[in-house]
XYZ file of C-alpha atoms in Angstrom:
721
model
C -13.648 38.265 -2.454
C -12.698 38.760 -6.152
C -11.643 35.623 -7.958
C -8.198 35.824 -9.591
C -7.846 36.202 -13.287
C -7.116 32.953 -15.235
C -3.615 33.471 -16.560
C -1.148 31.086 -18.009
C 0.701 31.200 -14.809
C -2.392 30.338 -12.735
C -3.133 27.465 -15.130
C 0.386 26.150 -14.805
C 0.204 26.486 -10.962
C -2.833 24.160 -11.140
C -0.769 21.488 -12.860
C -2.677 21.823 -16.198
C -0.671 21.693 -19.453
C -1.576 24.240 -22.201
C -3.218 21.397 -24.276
C -5.296 20.261 -21.283
C -6.505 23.766 -20.805
C -7.398 24.001 -24.376
C -9.433 20.896 -23.947
C -11.296 22.436 -21.083
C -12.068 25.439 -23.337
C -13.298 23.028 -25.982
C -15.515 21.097 -23.568
C -17.327 24.063 -21.822
C -16.966 26.564 -24.707
C -15.750 29.354 -22.387
C -13.215 30.474 -19.938
C -13.657 28.599 -16.653
C -14.273 30.380 -13.377
C -11.608 30.127 -10.734
C -13.605 27.416 -8.933
C -13.996 25.513 -12.094
C -10.335 25.763 -12.831
C -9.656 24.222 -9.391
C -12.211 21.431 -9.987
C -10.591 20.469 -13.312
C -7.179 20.630 -11.682
C -8.230 18.333 -8.901
C -10.044 15.838 -11.168
C -7.698 15.668 -14.010
C -4.351 15.402 -11.988
C -2.530 12.143 -11.950
C -3.459 11.343 -8.391
C -7.251 11.304 -9.174
C -7.498 10.489 -12.957
C -4.730 7.925 -13.441
C -4.287 9.576 -16.874
C -0.822 8.065 -17.479
C -1.541 4.724 -16.070
C -5.077 3.639 -17.049
C -4.058 2.072 -20.263
C -1.757 -0.321 -18.535
C -3.775 -0.897 -15.354
C -6.572 -2.333 -17.561
C -4.276 -5.146 -18.580
C -4.078 -6.423 -15.034
C -6.050 -9.634 -14.101
C -8.707 -8.530 -11.705
C -11.286 -11.400 -11.711
C -11.692 -14.758 -10.108
C -14.344 -16.785 -8.349
C -13.222 -15.350 -4.954
C -13.524 -11.737 -6.239
C -16.793 -9.873 -5.229
C -15.618 -6.465 -6.403
C -12.390 -5.524 -8.100
C -10.779 -2.212 -8.917
C -12.922 1.048 -9.266
C -14.406 1.083 -5.848
C -13.078 2.478 -2.517
C -11.454 -0.937 -1.915
C -11.571 -4.551 -3.349
C -13.907 -7.195 -1.856
C -13.024 -10.878 -1.706
C -15.153 -13.798 -0.580
C -13.753 -15.664 2.484
C -16.669 -18.097 2.822
C -19.466 -18.397 5.336
C -21.142 -15.401 3.916
C -18.146 -13.206 4.841
C -15.864 -10.946 2.851
C -12.499 -9.251 3.417
C -12.305 -5.674 2.101
C -8.803 -4.226 1.522
C -6.673 -1.612 -0.238
C -3.327 -0.065 -0.219
C -2.567 3.501 -1.182
C 0.253 6.179 -0.948
C 0.723 9.302 1.047
C 4.329 9.948 -0.161
C 4.378 13.659 -0.908
C 2.487 14.805 2.082
C 4.664 12.655 4.314
C 7.873 14.162 2.973
C 6.597 17.641 3.571
C 4.997 17.085 7.017
C 5.919 13.575 8.288
C 3.626 13.185 11.230
C 0.417 14.400 9.655
C 1.248 13.075 6.167
C 1.627 9.469 7.566
C -1.198 9.869 10.072
C -3.702 11.044 7.439
C -2.494 8.381 5.148
C -3.668 5.780 7.786
C -6.930 7.731 8.208
C -7.657 7.721 4.519
C -7.101 4.045 3.889
C -9.232 3.060 6.941
C -12.185 5.172 5.567
C -11.832 3.443 2.230
C -12.456 0.346 3.992
C -15.307 1.220 6.450
C -16.986 3.217 3.717
C -17.918 -0.078 2.115
C -19.501 -1.369 5.323
C -16.534 -3.226 6.706
C -15.076 -2.911 10.189
C -11.265 -2.592 9.926
C -9.369 -5.570 11.363
C -5.652 -5.033 10.266
C -3.313 -2.319 8.961
C 0.133 -2.508 7.358
C 2.665 0.021 6.134
C 5.435 -0.026 3.645
C 7.954 2.753 4.155
C 11.019 3.708 2.042
C 13.375 6.419 3.225
C 16.709 7.925 2.023
C 20.093 6.982 3.455
C 20.271 6.594 7.176
C 22.901 9.430 7.430
C 21.029 11.827 5.108
C 20.254 15.031 7.109
C 16.454 14.514 6.707
C 16.057 10.759 7.126
C 16.096 10.807 10.946
C 13.311 13.404 11.107
C 11.228 11.487 8.435
C 11.617 8.140 10.073
C 10.553 9.457 13.588
C 7.708 11.656 12.177
C 6.232 8.909 9.936
C 6.471 6.130 12.573
C 4.988 8.345 15.132
C 2.262 9.556 12.805
C 1.245 5.963 11.883
C 1.227 4.799 15.447
C -0.467 7.991 16.752
C -3.398 7.660 14.274
C -3.721 3.767 14.178
C -3.230 3.297 17.955
C -5.993 5.912 18.779
C -8.405 4.622 16.211
C -7.853 1.112 17.469
C -6.782 -1.231 14.547
C -3.889 -3.692 14.994
C -0.729 -3.417 12.804
C -0.220 -6.810 11.066
C 3.068 -6.071 9.374
C 4.782 -4.050 6.737
C 8.296 -3.213 5.615
C 10.976 -0.590 5.920
C 13.907 0.146 3.519
C 16.665 2.730 3.007
C 18.242 3.893 -0.198
C 19.876 7.143 -1.471
C 17.166 7.146 -4.243
C 14.541 8.146 -1.574
C 16.687 11.006 -0.074
C 14.499 13.603 -1.671
C 11.017 11.632 -1.687
C 10.234 9.014 0.941
C 7.304 6.574 0.348
C 4.483 6.002 2.805
C 2.179 3.175 1.668
C -0.638 2.352 4.011
C -2.786 -0.770 3.936
C -6.099 -1.562 5.614
C -8.368 -4.528 5.612
C -11.832 -5.057 7.175
C -14.577 -7.614 7.514
C -18.209 -7.438 6.247
C -21.027 -9.739 5.379
C -20.801 -10.548 1.636
C -24.320 -9.447 1.158
C -23.944 -6.099 2.831
C -21.303 -4.332 0.913
C -21.965 -0.591 0.294
C -20.901 0.946 -3.075
C -20.441 4.501 -4.249
C -22.590 4.762 -7.405
C -25.375 7.206 -6.799
C -28.926 6.126 -8.096
C -32.263 7.918 -8.205
C -33.080 11.476 -9.300
C -33.702 14.072 -6.632
C -32.124 12.057 -3.847
C -30.459 14.119 -0.977
C -26.741 14.358 -1.106
C -25.631 14.432 2.673
C -22.294 15.569 4.113
C -21.165 13.519 7.015
C -18.424 13.806 9.736
C -16.085 16.581 10.629
C -16.248 20.208 9.531
C -14.367 21.574 6.401
C -11.343 23.737 6.900
C -8.602 25.141 4.729
C -6.061 22.210 5.322
C -5.255 20.162 2.349
C -6.460 22.648 -0.387
C -4.737 21.538 -3.401
C -3.302 18.401 -1.937
C -4.044 16.004 -4.862
C -2.442 18.465 -7.297
C 0.499 18.745 -5.187
C 0.895 14.980 -5.069
C 1.010 14.909 -8.868
C 4.030 17.079 -9.235
C 7.758 16.690 -8.669
C 9.396 18.460 -5.839
C 11.777 21.298 -6.184
C 13.259 24.175 -4.051
C 9.744 25.371 -3.379
C 8.850 22.206 -1.326
C 8.493 24.129 2.066
C 5.771 26.319 0.438
C 3.693 23.227 -0.079
C 3.217 22.596 3.752
C -0.417 23.936 3.813
C -1.458 21.381 1.337
C -1.019 18.608 3.861
C -4.124 17.595 5.735
C -4.574 17.307 9.577
C -6.042 14.214 11.047
C -8.039 13.473 14.227
C -8.208 9.628 15.004
C -10.867 10.131 17.656
C -13.194 11.783 15.276
C -12.406 9.063 12.740
C -13.308 6.351 15.221
C -16.686 8.130 15.937
C -17.203 8.541 12.256
C -16.663 4.665 11.591
C -19.009 3.748 14.367
C -21.754 6.274 13.121
C -21.335 5.185 9.533
C -21.629 1.440 10.340
C -24.688 2.267 12.456
C -26.117 4.360 9.735
C -25.758 1.552 7.168
C -27.740 -0.717 9.498
C -30.698 1.595 9.208
C -31.201 1.021 5.442
C -30.765 4.786 4.709
C -27.767 4.588 2.604
C -28.149 4.555 -1.216
C -24.443 5.178 -1.944
C -21.494 6.392 0.044
C -18.108 7.728 -0.804
C -15.044 8.722 1.419
C -13.821 12.301 0.992
C -10.232 11.723 0.238
C -8.098 13.327 -2.388
C -9.698 16.464 -3.893
C -12.365 16.246 -1.065
C -15.817 17.243 -1.805
C -15.098 17.538 -5.528
C -13.908 14.059 -6.210
C -16.404 12.290 -3.921
C -19.369 14.017 -5.534
C -18.104 13.621 -9.069
C -17.228 9.888 -8.584
C -20.724 9.115 -7.084
C -22.466 10.892 -10.067
C -20.308 9.469 -12.642
C -20.706 5.804 -11.483
C -24.388 6.330 -11.178
C -24.768 8.196 -14.566
C -26.267 11.192 -12.819
C -25.604 14.747 -12.242
C -25.031 16.475 -8.837
C -26.053 19.865 -7.616
C -24.298 21.186 -4.370
C -25.323 24.210 -2.228
C -22.140 25.142 -0.534
C -23.667 27.472 2.078
C -24.906 24.281 3.613
C -21.485 22.809 4.060
C -20.378 22.730 7.621
C -17.190 24.916 8.009
C -14.833 25.308 10.806
C -13.308 28.513 9.387
C -14.880 31.911 8.598
C -15.336 33.230 5.083
C -14.339 30.049 3.111
C -14.752 30.443 -0.619
C -16.376 27.996 -3.023
C -12.910 27.161 -4.289
C -11.632 26.291 -0.878
C -14.633 24.172 0.224
C -14.508 22.167 -3.087
C -10.887 21.548 -2.846
C -10.201 21.217 0.910
C -8.867 17.773 2.046
C -9.952 18.143 5.595
C -10.067 14.680 7.157
C -12.780 12.438 8.495
C -15.621 13.342 6.060
C -17.915 11.314 3.881
C -20.472 12.003 1.259
C -23.848 9.935 1.028
C -26.775 9.717 -1.131
C -29.720 9.186 1.310
C -33.072 7.557 1.103
C -35.212 10.804 2.000
C -37.741 8.847 4.132
C -34.901 7.902 6.428
C -33.484 11.379 6.928
C -34.612 11.840 10.492
C -33.359 8.378 11.523
C -29.961 8.884 9.767
C -29.513 12.320 11.365
C -30.280 10.904 14.826
C -27.333 8.489 14.405
C -24.879 11.358 13.688
C -26.201 13.659 16.315
C -25.556 10.746 18.752
C -21.991 10.568 17.729
C -21.627 14.379 17.755
C -20.711 14.559 14.072
C -22.120 16.771 11.370
C -24.929 15.698 9.287
C -26.029 18.237 6.631
C -28.007 17.940 3.300
C -25.735 19.814 0.958
C -27.339 19.015 -2.466
C -29.156 16.453 -4.633
C -28.851 14.156 -7.550
C -30.087 15.628 -10.861
C -30.855 13.659 -14.236
C -28.645 15.605 -16.532
C -24.832 15.304 -16.900
C -24.132 18.273 -14.820
C -21.963 19.363 -11.850
C -23.652 22.429 -10.504
C -22.039 24.224 -7.696
C -24.027 27.089 -5.946
C -22.837 29.378 -3.020
C -25.305 31.851 -1.647
C -27.492 31.589 -4.771
C -24.461 32.386 -7.094
C -23.295 29.736 -9.632
C -19.691 28.992 -8.856
C -19.311 26.011 -11.232
C -21.504 24.557 -13.964
C -19.712 21.721 -15.694
C -20.515 18.484 -17.431
C -19.833 15.898 -14.752
C -18.612 13.046 -17.077
C -15.857 15.338 -18.404
C -14.452 15.503 -14.908
C -14.201 11.769 -14.271
C -15.066 9.143 -16.885
C -14.009 11.357 -19.782
C -10.885 12.874 -18.151
C -7.671 12.947 -20.398
C -5.967 9.556 -20.905
C -2.349 9.345 -22.182
C -0.485 6.637 -23.982
C 2.845 7.857 -22.753
C 5.978 7.138 -24.807
C 8.064 4.471 -23.129
C 11.311 2.627 -23.552
C 12.084 -0.855 -22.408
C 14.550 -1.039 -19.652
C 17.833 -2.145 -21.249
C 18.957 -5.753 -20.051
C 21.226 -5.562 -17.020
C 24.874 -6.549 -17.433
C 25.143 -10.128 -16.038
C 27.284 -10.217 -12.762
C 30.439 -12.087 -13.100
C 30.415 -14.591 -10.291
C 34.273 -14.496 -10.147
C 34.099 -10.776 -9.369
C 32.359 -11.449 -5.938
C 35.063 -12.529 -3.522
C 34.160 -15.091 -0.858
C 33.143 -13.774 2.493
C 33.478 -15.386 5.929
C 29.826 -16.601 6.520
C 29.509 -14.999 9.932
C 31.071 -11.728 8.751
C 28.627 -11.601 5.868
C 25.688 -12.396 8.138
C 26.757 -9.803 10.767
C 26.899 -7.149 7.871
C 23.307 -7.893 6.933
C 21.789 -8.064 10.375
C 23.384 -4.766 11.456
C 22.275 -2.986 8.467
C 19.188 -0.717 8.738
C 17.763 -2.615 5.769
C 17.954 -6.161 7.301
C 18.084 -5.730 11.119
C 14.989 -6.203 13.342
C 12.149 -3.748 12.928
C 10.965 -3.994 16.515
C 11.963 -0.334 17.082
C 9.241 0.493 14.530
C 6.416 -2.000 15.197
C 6.721 -1.754 18.988
C 5.381 1.800 18.362
C 2.253 0.393 16.924
C -0.586 -1.390 18.693
C -0.428 -4.849 17.301
C -2.814 -6.553 19.692
C -5.847 -4.342 19.973
C -9.160 -6.245 19.206
C -7.489 -9.363 20.790
C -7.528 -11.248 17.292
C -3.952 -10.992 16.557
C -2.434 -14.609 16.069
C 1.088 -13.541 14.869
C 2.674 -10.140 15.430
C 4.969 -8.331 13.074
C 8.534 -9.254 12.668
C 8.126 -12.878 11.532
C 7.008 -12.750 7.809
C 3.363 -12.404 7.189
C 1.011 -11.291 9.938
C -1.904 -13.304 11.007
C -5.361 -12.079 12.345
C -8.243 -14.344 13.449
C -11.659 -13.824 11.880
C -13.575 -12.995 15.045
C -15.927 -15.714 16.197
C -14.684 -18.293 13.660
C -11.851 -20.743 13.218
C -10.622 -18.851 10.101
C -7.410 -16.847 9.894
C -6.377 -14.157 7.458
C -2.746 -13.709 6.630
C -1.261 -10.300 5.440
C 1.936 -9.442 3.754
C 3.507 -6.394 1.946
C 6.473 -6.986 -0.476
C 8.569 -5.500 -3.216
C 12.506 -5.404 -3.925
C 13.012 -2.049 -5.674
C 16.573 -2.823 -6.682
C 15.224 -5.780 -8.648
C 12.659 -3.762 -10.304
C 15.155 -1.073 -11.446
C 17.469 -3.774 -12.854
C 14.611 -5.710 -14.535
C 11.195 -4.258 -14.234
C 9.466 -7.394 -15.560
C 11.169 -9.786 -13.284
C 11.034 -7.410 -10.385
C 7.277 -7.034 -10.873
C 6.877 -10.817 -10.885
C 9.210 -11.229 -7.796
C 7.145 -8.743 -5.689
C 4.074 -10.938 -6.245
C 6.024 -14.171 -5.877
C 7.486 -13.125 -2.545
C 4.034 -12.027 -1.310
C 2.672 -15.543 -2.432
C 5.523 -17.228 -0.453
C 5.079 -15.170 2.601
C 1.401 -16.236 2.818
C 2.233 -19.803 1.847
C 4.830 -20.154 4.556
C 2.055 -19.882 7.165
C -0.099 -22.281 5.280
C -2.483 -19.746 3.922
C -3.948 -19.904 0.467
C -3.344 -16.569 -1.399
C -6.456 -14.860 -2.173
C -5.902 -11.574 -3.871
C -3.541 -8.625 -4.040
C -3.540 -4.810 -3.950
C -0.722 -2.773 -5.661
C 0.753 0.544 -4.917
C 2.730 1.627 -7.903
C 5.386 4.180 -6.887
C 7.422 5.654 -9.662
C 9.027 8.781 -10.898
C 7.938 11.188 -13.633
C 5.855 9.209 -16.344
C 6.737 11.899 -18.901
C 10.209 10.391 -19.098
C 10.121 7.441 -21.383
C 12.597 5.555 -19.255
C 10.400 5.890 -16.148
C 7.260 4.956 -18.064
C 9.165 1.969 -19.272
C 9.850 0.871 -15.692
C 6.014 1.202 -15.026
C 5.153 -0.751 -18.114
C 7.650 -3.539 -17.425
C 6.568 -3.799 -13.669
C 2.808 -3.926 -14.840
C 3.670 -6.886 -17.281
C 5.536 -8.816 -14.621
C 2.822 -8.209 -11.959
C 0.034 -9.252 -14.372
C 1.863 -12.448 -15.345
C 2.500 -13.333 -11.726
C -0.875 -12.702 -10.297
C -2.487 -14.727 -13.193
C -0.211 -17.731 -12.654
C -0.472 -17.673 -8.884
C -4.352 -16.974 -8.761
C -3.935 -13.680 -6.800
C -5.935 -11.153 -8.969
C -5.387 -7.402 -8.279
C -8.642 -6.039 -6.638
C -7.682 -2.541 -5.630
C -4.661 -0.296 -5.730
C -3.172 3.103 -6.078
C -0.691 4.745 -8.476
C 1.804 7.392 -7.149
C 3.765 9.080 -9.942
C 6.137 12.158 -10.012
C 8.011 10.843 -7.029
C 11.173 13.008 -7.950
C 13.111 15.852 -6.440
C 15.079 18.085 -8.763
C 14.894 15.486 -11.406
C 16.146 12.496 -9.389
C 13.563 9.658 -9.249
C 12.992 7.095 -6.577
C 13.655 3.461 -7.273
C 10.776 2.006 -8.992
C 8.691 0.571 -6.124
C 5.453 -1.253 -6.928
C 4.419 -2.520 -3.569
C 2.289 -5.652 -3.412
C -0.125 -6.047 -0.461
C -1.558 -9.525 -0.301
C -4.154 -11.352 1.693
C -4.377 -15.119 2.322
C -6.820 -17.363 3.989
C -6.389 -20.389 6.484
C -9.857 -21.899 6.763
C -8.861 -24.551 9.251
C -6.418 -23.579 11.969
C -5.111 -27.237 11.883
C -3.467 -26.435 8.497
C -1.689 -23.338 9.807
C 2.104 -23.437 9.885
C 2.809 -21.247 12.916
C 5.324 -23.181 15.029
C 8.856 -22.315 15.791
C 12.122 -24.034 15.115
C 13.292 -26.393 18.141
C 16.454 -27.831 19.217
C 17.040 -31.046 17.190
C 14.955 -29.885 14.157
C 16.382 -30.538 10.716
C 16.855 -27.679 8.389
C 15.531 -28.274 4.856
C 15.829 -26.153 1.817
C 12.996 -26.551 -0.738
C 13.547 -25.175 -4.367
C 15.986 -24.799 -7.068
C 19.432 -23.230 -6.370
C 21.907 -21.539 -8.719
C 23.552 -19.049 -6.300
C 22.284 -15.995 -7.875
C 24.126 -12.971 -6.431
C 23.117 -10.305 -8.993
C 21.348 -7.323 -7.172
C 21.687 -9.247 -3.823
C 21.714 -7.853 -0.445
C 25.093 -9.311 0.212
C 26.604 -7.478 -2.811
C 24.990 -4.133 -1.614
C 25.681 -4.388 2.031
C 29.205 -6.011 2.115
C 30.707 -4.854 -1.268
C 28.744 -1.650 -1.707
C 27.848 -2.816 -5.220
C 24.514 -2.819 -7.056
C 25.107 -4.796 -10.127
C 23.755 -7.671 -12.266
C 20.287 -8.747 -13.197
C 17.391 -9.527 -10.876
C 16.956 -13.188 -10.079
C 14.590 -14.810 -12.600
C 11.178 -15.913 -11.355
C 9.922 -19.326 -12.512
C 6.141 -18.811 -11.972
C 5.405 -22.487 -12.536
C 7.889 -23.580 -9.962
C 6.542 -20.877 -7.506
C 3.046 -22.477 -7.829
C 4.439 -25.898 -7.647
C 6.528 -25.310 -4.575
C 3.725 -23.388 -2.764
C 1.224 -26.083 -3.384
C 3.723 -28.569 -2.042
C 4.083 -26.507 1.324
C 0.397 -26.325 1.787
C -0.240 -29.980 0.864
C 2.450 -31.218 3.282
C 1.686 -28.805 6.165
C 1.403 -31.649 8.631
C 5.099 -32.424 8.248
C 6.310 -28.939 8.722
C 6.849 -27.322 12.123
C 8.106 -23.932 10.946
C 8.715 -22.342 7.527
C 9.857 -19.131 6.019
C 10.469 -18.101 2.446
C 14.058 -17.194 1.243
C 14.463 -13.687 -0.178
C 16.920 -10.936 0.610
C 20.037 -12.442 2.299
C 19.357 -15.900 0.968
C 19.833 -19.014 3.208
C 22.113 -17.355 5.643
C 19.730 -14.672 6.601
C 16.617 -16.818 6.516
C 18.202 -19.485 8.795
C 19.398 -16.787 11.347
C 16.022 -15.075 11.462
C 14.244 -18.448 12.067
C 16.755 -19.321 14.787
C 16.727 -15.996 16.366
C 12.861 -15.865 16.616
C 12.948 -19.286 18.322
C 15.976 -18.590 20.528
C 17.769 -21.732 19.359
C 21.112 -21.952 17.567
C 21.514 -23.103 13.892
C 24.384 -25.044 12.137
C 24.490 -24.709 8.495
C 26.692 -27.267 6.537
C 27.419 -25.084 3.414
C 30.249 -22.501 3.435
C 30.484 -21.054 -0.098
C 29.173 -17.488 -0.583
C 26.673 -18.067 -3.547
C 25.001 -20.906 -1.764
C 24.550 -19.007 1.487
C 23.767 -15.593 0.203
C 22.318 -16.281 -3.261
C 18.751 -14.957 -3.777
C 17.217 -17.557 -6.157
C 13.388 -17.354 -6.044
C 10.728 -19.968 -5.242
C 12.608 -21.235 -2.108
C 11.518 -22.113 1.469
C 13.456 -23.058 4.624
C 11.710 -25.694 6.656
C 12.224 -26.940 10.284
C 10.810 -30.272 11.326
C 11.685 -33.365 13.174
C 13.914 -36.140 11.548
C 11.105 -38.529 10.671
C 9.093 -35.636 9.198
C 12.122 -34.528 7.083
C 12.283 -38.002 5.745
C 8.569 -38.036 4.879
C 8.847 -34.635 3.238
C 11.902 -35.643 1.132
C 9.990 -38.703 -0.168
C 6.867 -36.593 -0.959
C 9.033 -34.007 -2.692
C 10.727 -36.701 -4.763
C 7.229 -37.891 -6.001
C 6.167 -34.203 -6.709
C 9.352 -33.398 -8.581
C 10.225 -30.700 -6.007
C 13.923 -30.103 -5.180
C 14.684 -30.501 -1.502
C 17.851 -31.128 0.582
C 19.076 -31.142 4.151
C 21.142 -27.970 4.857
C 21.790 -28.297 8.671
C 20.068 -28.421 11.839
C 18.674 -26.161 14.627
C 20.591 -26.776 17.943
C 22.658 -25.347 20.704
C 23.210 -21.738 21.303
C 25.575 -20.673 18.481
C 25.236 -19.910 14.786
C 27.741 -22.020 12.985
C 27.939 -21.736 9.139
C 30.688 -23.848 7.620
C 33.677 -23.353 9.757
C 32.735 -20.025 11.149
C 30.752 -19.567 14.518
C 29.408 -16.926 16.776
C 27.025 -17.044 19.875
C 23.344 -16.625 19.008
C 22.995 -14.119 21.957
C 25.704 -11.843 20.499
C 24.210 -11.880 17.031
C 20.676 -11.441 18.383
C 21.715 -8.405 20.395
C 23.231 -6.774 17.370
C 20.237 -7.615 15.228
C 17.781 -6.224 17.754
C 19.631 -3.196 18.645
C 20.822 -1.937 15.170
C 17.682 0.108 14.310
C 17.560 1.956 17.557
C 21.300 2.567 17.445
C 20.824 4.262 14.127
C 17.673 6.290 14.843
C 17.276 6.772 18.590
């Protein structure tokens, strides 16, 4: 088959700007072949090279005594004591999920699981953070069903429990949904596997499923805006097989135990190209590949197709040659392909051969470590107009609460998480729907807490404070269970970075996230950037999702009880009644106005430490975020099946979204002890009501708990079934 001529149109179709193509010419001193053009396109696109974001990502705090491995590997590695480590990461599969919801979401789950077990960890938990358009938009229902079924279909078959996540709806996502997938695994801290190749002349081995034409050009597609040609991009979406992935995991972990692995890398975005280049780049070696040895499931595949295919369930490994027979026997046992497809070479060279013909011969460093890096122009997001409190009419408390709990944004998510297996592996200590999830560390007394958080409307109004708030809410969700926050992973979802106002959102969010993770000792250890989330020029809300992990070393310190009849309700933290950008304003008054609530990081740290230090007095705890006191009190009461009576009646006190706050349920004598301790620690605390009976009474307004609970639990299904 004759390769096409390299034309300006072909260059543009590969997502390369004219100046980038000129840089290619300068580097190699000639016109690239078609395969070489594809390789540069794959490695230099935003999805793989982070060319618009690297400058700012470097400013994030990534180190701490608990960090074994920070950003740059397949996933981050954090010490949890006793010679054990938790390995975790979050990444996006946004563009594929909008084009083909089921497979896009399913392969997003598959990819993040491979990132974890590639490092030698057995996955123990997953989460997902989903953003969709308006519920009544013609595409939203299809996306919700497809994405949720794809996540459940892959994760359930693979056999990893879903620990939590989030779902939101906003018109800004009408043309570009977000699917952010998180996975965490456990490994021995001294048995972590990395991707840097080492040793010259070492065999490069292809592992797993066969290569097909699915996903060719997927990484490049994910680095571009959508337009009217969106349906033509369907072939760029990968197709997953969770049962093959399960076999691949077992085979990989068994292979690692043989001592055969020098380095190993998941074949994710840009497939064989990216995995080979990253291994060579990190090890300061070159790589030669012989494509005739690549296991293919389709006839007549070209070098271009093999190098850019994103077929799933594949890995690339550098092998200790004396262990070849032992390693191959493992993969034969699991009925998976094991093929030596090349070798490491000493020079800075990426040499691709196919049937004794050179298809690509490029300097390897230029593809990865020396890829273009941009300092994009950016403008600071202008300060939001303050919200005039007098412009927000008072609302009947029960009417306001009912509006929130029947909204798709704040109703129960059980329709979603009941489609996921949350109990597989039998170590789930807290199922989704109640704040952070909780998974036991098998065979120990330790527990790991998991949460995913961001409030995009805050970030749009004030990227710095919104970035801080995403981290602070994750900190509070972990703290409310008694967990010590360990570290975070970020998934930075934004629009087109070539627009200075979008780049300004990104920069502001990074500044806020960086300040918060430093103040709260939650370094960023892994992450993903997803840009160009736009359709016909309309960008999503800036959505820097924060996934966070916390540790409970002693189960006696866990706060996992429920409110009980007779418990006192205590509110801890400062209050101003901040209604700007609030859920009440959006859901009741259809207004998105005002500034994001300010985040006092010193107060967040102080209040969080107080909760953990005084866990013995606390029966149940939740943080306050969207919907303020009213929604937090209802959710705590509803989960426990007991009524709640709140003393306050004014709208800002009930629905304000001030940060750094917790709602606590405890016995009267414990409440007294907490108030004394809070006074000594300088922590604001007050009684706001009690949990009792079978009604929700707020001020002078009242409704049966059973009626509100039915509305809360049925609203999602009523919208999407």
